[in-house]
CSV table of C-alpha atoms and ligand atoms in Angstrom, one decimal:
chain,number,residue,atom,x,y,z
O,28,UNK,CA,-0.2,-15.0,10.0
O,29,UNK,CA,-3.6,-13.8,9.6
O,30,UNK,CA,-6.6,-12.4,11.6
O,31,UNK,CA,-10.0,-11.8,10.9
O,32,UNK,CA,-11.3,-8.2,11.5
O,33,UNK,CA,-15.2,-7.8,10.9
O,34,UNK,CA,-15.8,-10.2,8.0
O,35,UNK,CA,-12.5,-9.7,6.4
O,36,UNK,CA,-8.9,-11.4,6.7
O,37,UNK,CA,-5.9,-9.0,7.3
O,38,UNK,CA,-2.9,-11.4,6.5
O,39,UNK,CA,1.0,-10.9,6.7
O,40,UNK,CA,3.3,-12.8,4.5
O,41,UNK,CA,7.2,-12.4,3.0
O,42,UNK,CA,7.6,-11.9,-0.6
O,43,UNK,CA,7.5,-9.9,-3.8
O,44,UNK,CA,4.1,-7.9,-4.3
O,45,UNK,CA,4.5,-8.3,-8.1
O,46,UNK,CA,4.0,-12.1,-8.0
O,47,UNK,CA,0.9,-12.5,-5.8
O,48,UNK,CA,-2.4,-12.2,-7.6
O,49,UNK,CA,-4.7,-9.9,-5.9
O,50,UNK,CA,-7.5,-7.6,-7.4
O,51,UNK,CA,-5.9,-4.5,-6.6
O,52,UNK,CA,-2.1,-4.1,-5.8
O,53,UNK,CA,-1.0,-0.8,-3.5
O,54,UNK,CA,2.3,0.8,-4.7
O,55,UNK,CA,4.5,2.9,-2.7
O,56,UNK,CA,4.9,5.8,-5.3
O,57,UNK,CA,6.6,9.2,-5.1
O,58,UNK,CA,4.5,12.4,-5.5
O,59,UNK,CA,5.8,13.2,-8.8
O,60,UNK,CA,4.4,9.9,-10.0
O,61,UNK,CA,7.5,9.3,-12.0
O,62,UNK,CA,8.2,5.6,-10.8
O,63,UNK,CA,11.5,5.2,-9.1
O,64,UNK,CA,13.4,2.3,-7.0
O,65,UNK,CA,12.3,0.0,-4.8
O,66,UNK,CA,9.0,-1.9,-4.9
O,67,UNK,CA,7.8,1.2,-7.3
O,68,UNK,CA,10.4,0.0,-9.8
O,69,UNK,CA,9.3,-3.7,-9.3
O,70,UNK,CA,5.8,-2.8,-10.2
O,71,UNK,CA,6.6,-0.7,-13.3
O,72,UNK,CA,9.2,-3.5,-14.5
O,73,UNK,CA,6.4,-6.2,-13.9
O,74,UNK,CA,3.3,-4.4,-15.3
O,75,UNK,CA,5.0,-2.9,-18.0
O,76,UNK,CA,4.8,0.3,-19.8
O,77,UNK,CA,1.0,0.7,-19.7
O,78,UNK,CA,0.9,1.7,-16.1
O,79,UNK,CA,3.4,4.8,-17.1
O,80,UNK,CA,1.4,5.4,-19.9
O,81,UNK,CA,-2.0,5.9,-17.5
O,82,UNK,CA,0.2,7.9,-15.1
O,83,UNK,CA,1.3,10.4,-17.7
O,84,UNK,CA,-2.1,11.1,-18.5
O,85,UNK,CA,-3.2,11.9,-14.8
O,86,UNK,CA,0.0,13.8,-14.5
O,87,UNK,CA,-1.0,16.0,-17.6
O,88,UNK,CA,-4.3,16.7,-15.9
O,89,UNK,CA,-2.9,17.4,-12.0
O,90,UNK,CA,0.2,18.2,-10.5
O,91,UNK,CA,1.5,14.6,-9.2
O,92,UNK,CA,0.1,13.4,-5.9
O,93,UNK,CA,0.2,15.0,-2.6
O,94,UNK,CA,1.7,12.8,0.3
O,95,UNK,CA,-1.0,10.8,2.1
O,96,UNK,CA,-3.1,10.4,-1.1
O,97,UNK,CA,-3.5,7.8,-3.9
O,98,UNK,CA,-4.5,7.3,-7.6
O,99,UNK,CA,-5.3,4.1,-9.4
O,100,UNK,CA,-4.4,2.8,-13.0
O,101,UNK,CA,-4.4,-0.3,-14.8
O,102,UNK,CA,-2.0,-3.0,-13.7
O,103,UNK,CA,-0.6,-4.0,-16.9
O,104,UNK,CA,1.0,-7.4,-17.1
O,105,UNK,CA,0.9,-7.6,-13.2
O,106,UNK,CA,-1.8,-10.5,-11.7
O,107,UNK,CA,-4.3,-7.8,-10.9
O,108,UNK,CA,-6.7,-5.4,-12.3
O,109,UNK,CA,-5.4,-2.2,-10.7
O,110,UNK,CA,-2.5,-0.5,-9.0
O,111,UNK,CA,-2.9,2.2,-6.4
O,112,UNK,CA,-0.2,4.5,-6.4
O,113,UNK,CA,0.1,5.8,-2.8
O,114,UNK,CA,2.3,8.4,-1.7
O,115,UNK,CA,3.8,7.9,1.7
O,116,UNK,CA,5.6,10.6,3.9
O,117,UNK,CA,9.4,11.2,3.8
O,118,UNK,CA,10.1,10.4,7.6
O,119,UNK,CA,11.8,13.4,9.0
O,120,UNK,CA,11.6,13.8,12.6
O,121,UNK,CA,8.4,12.0,13.2
O,122,UNK,CA,6.9,15.6,14.1
O,123,UNK,CA,6.0,16.7,10.6
O,124,UNK,CA,2.5,15.3,10.6
O,125,UNK,CA,4.2,11.7,9.0
O,126,UNK,CA,2.0,9.5,11.4
O,127,UNK,CA,-1.2,11.1,9.7
O,128,UNK,CA,0.1,11.3,6.2
O,129,UNK,CA,0.9,7.2,6.6
O,130,UNK,CA,-2.3,6.5,7.7
O,131,UNK,CA,-3.8,8.6,5.0
O,132,UNK,CA,-2.0,7.2,2.2
O,133,UNK,CA,-3.5,3.7,3.4
O,134,UNK,CA,-6.6,5.1,3.8
O,135,UNK,CA,-6.7,6.5,0.1
O,136,UNK,CA,-5.9,3.0,-1.2
O,137,UNK,CA,-8.7,1.5,1.0
O,138,UNK,CA,-11.2,4.3,-0.3
O,139,UNK,CA,-10.2,3.2,-4.1
O,140,UNK,CA,-10.7,-0.5,-2.9
O,141,UNK,CA,-14.3,0.5,-2.2
O,142,UNK,CA,-14.8,2.6,-5.3
O,143,UNK,CA,-13.6,-0.1,-7.4
O,144,UNK,CA,-15.4,-3.2,-5.5
O,145,UNK,CA,-12.1,-4.5,-4.8
O,146,UNK,CA,-12.1,-8.0,-2.7
O,147,UNK,CA,-8.6,-8.8,-2.3
O,148,UNK,CA,-6.0,-5.7,-1.8
O,149,UNK,CA,-2.3,-6.2,-1.5
O,150,UNK,CA,-0.2,-3.8,0.2
O,151,UNK,CA,3.9,-3.0,0.5
O,152,UNK,CA,5.2,-1.6,3.3
O,153,UNK,CA,4.7,2.0,2.4
O,154,UNK,CA,7.5,4.7,3.6
O,155,UNK,CA,9.8,2.3,5.2
O,156,UNK,CA,12.3,1.9,2.6
O,157,UNK,CA,14.1,5.0,1.0
O,158,UNK,CA,11.3,6.9,2.8
O,159,UNK,CA,13.0,5.9,6.2
O,160,UNK,CA,10.0,5.5,8.2
O,161,UNK,CA,11.0,3.3,11.1
O,162,UNK,CA,9.4,0.0,10.5
O,163,UNK,CA,8.1,-0.7,14.1
O,164,UNK,CA,6.1,2.6,14.0
O,165,UNK,CA,5.0,2.5,10.6
O,166,UNK,CA,3.8,-1.4,11.1
O,167,UNK,CA,1.5,-0.4,13.8
O,168,UNK,CA,0.1,2.6,11.6
O,169,UNK,CA,-0.4,0.5,8.6
O,170,UNK,CA,-2.1,-2.1,10.2
O,171,UNK,CA,-4.4,-0.5,12.7
O,172,UNK,CA,-5.6,1.8,9.6
O,173,UNK,CA,-6.6,-1.5,7.8
O,174,UNK,CA,-8.3,-3.0,11.0
O,175,UNK,CA,-10.2,0.2,11.6
O,176,UNK,CA,-11.5,0.1,7.9
O,177,UNK,CA,-12.4,-3.3,7.7
O,178,UNK,CA,-14.3,-3.3,10.9
O,179,UNK,CA,-16.8,-1.1,9.0
O,180,UNK,CA,-18.8,-1.8,5.9
O,181,UNK,CA,-16.5,-2.9,3.3
O,182,UNK,CA,-16.3,-5.2,0.1
O,183,UNK,CA,-12.6,-6.0,1.0
O,184,UNK,CA,-12.7,-9.7,1.5
O,185,UNK,CA,-8.9,-9.9,2.2
O,186,UNK,CA,-6.0,-7.2,2.5
O,187,UNK,CA,-2.6,-9.0,1.9
O,188,UNK,CA,0.6,-7.1,3.2
O,189,UNK,CA,3.5,-8.6,1.1
O,190,UNK,CA,6.8,-7.7,2.7
O,191,UNK,CA,10.1,-8.3,1.0
O,192,UNK,CA,12.5,-9.0,3.8
O,193,UNK,CA,12.5,-11.0,7.1
O,194,UNK,CA,13.1,-7.9,9.1
O,195,UNK,CA,10.1,-6.2,7.8
O,196,UNK,CA,7.8,-9.2,8.2
O,197,UNK,CA,9.0,-9.6,11.9
O,198,UNK,CA,8.1,-6.0,12.7
O,199,UNK,CA,4.6,-6.5,10.9
O,200,UNK,CA,3.7,-10.1,13.0
O,201,UNK,CA,4.6,-8.1,15.9
O,202,UNK,CA,2.3,-5.5,15.5
O,203,UNK,CA,-0.6,-7.7,14.3
O,204,UNK,CA,-0.2,-9.7,17.4
O,205,UNK,CA,-0.6,-6.6,19.4
O,206,UNK,CA,-3.5,-5.1,17.7
K,22,ADP,P1,9.3,4.1,0.1
K,22,ADP,O1,10.0,5.0,-0.9
K,22,ADP,O2,7.8,4.4,0.5
K,22,ADP,O3,10.3,4.1,1.5
K,22,ADP,P2,10.5,1.7,-1.0
K,22,ADP,O4,10.0,1.0,-2.3
K,22,ADP,O5,11.6,2.2,-1.0
K,22,ADP,O6,9.4,2.6,-0.8
K,22,ADP,O7,10.1,0.3,0.2
K,22,ADP,C1,9.2,0.5,0.7
K,22,ADP,C2,9.3,-1.2,1.2
K,22,ADP,O8,9.0,-2.1,-0.1
K,22,ADP,C3,10.7,-1.7,1.9
K,22,ADP,O9,10.4,-2.6,2.7
K,22,ADP,C4,11.1,-2.6,0.5
K,22,ADP,O10,12.0,-3.6,1.1
K,22,ADP,C5,9.8,-3.3,-0.1
K,22,ADP,N1,9.9,-3.6,-1.4
K,22,ADP,C6,10.9,-3.6,-2.2
K,22,ADP,N2,10.5,-4.1,-3.4
K,22,ADP,C7,9.6,-4.8,-3.0
K,22,ADP,C8,8.6,-6.0,-3.6
K,22,ADP,N3,8.8,-6.4,-5.1
K,22,ADP,N4,7.7,-6.6,-3.0
K,22,ADP,C9,7.5,-6.1,-1.9
K,22,ADP,N5,7.9,-5.1,-1.4
K,22,ADP,C10,9.1,-4.7,-1.7
């Protein structure tokens, strides 16, 4: 399913984000940039050790990556040039700034995309796995943040959401319809 905003396409599909070519792939990382389970583990496994080697250098220069921000590395063996490691919020009550932090994590990736002149960028559903963000709310925040960006000046031609399971896909489809 896709819609056009500005001159760019926003598309959502079900699949494995490590398998689909894009200029840049966003990762749902943790603030220690230490790798982990879920999509983070899949990206490191498929991309190989070059990604962690760059994160080691980044970690030696700064203390990880705060929730709501992102850092860029090589994509190693993935079919992409870059991985943008974005840190979403851990969902607690919904009253601890989670909404702003989730929007900010997506905006940090979109800013990196502009900086690196990325034309195609793929996202997983940040924070809705282990971090527990309810997917109905998270999908609305993710898509409205990307829509707002695409309606401004951008070098992005396409933003793709790659959702791993059918339930997440259905939530994003509903959110895209009601944007
Ligand atoms: P977080 O810690 O930010 O919640 P997770 O990796 O636990 O991140 O989950 C985020 C989403 O990524 C979940 O919907 C999960 O099912 C999904 N996911 C896991 N593996 C992949 C993959 N290979 N491609 C795309 N999405 C994936």
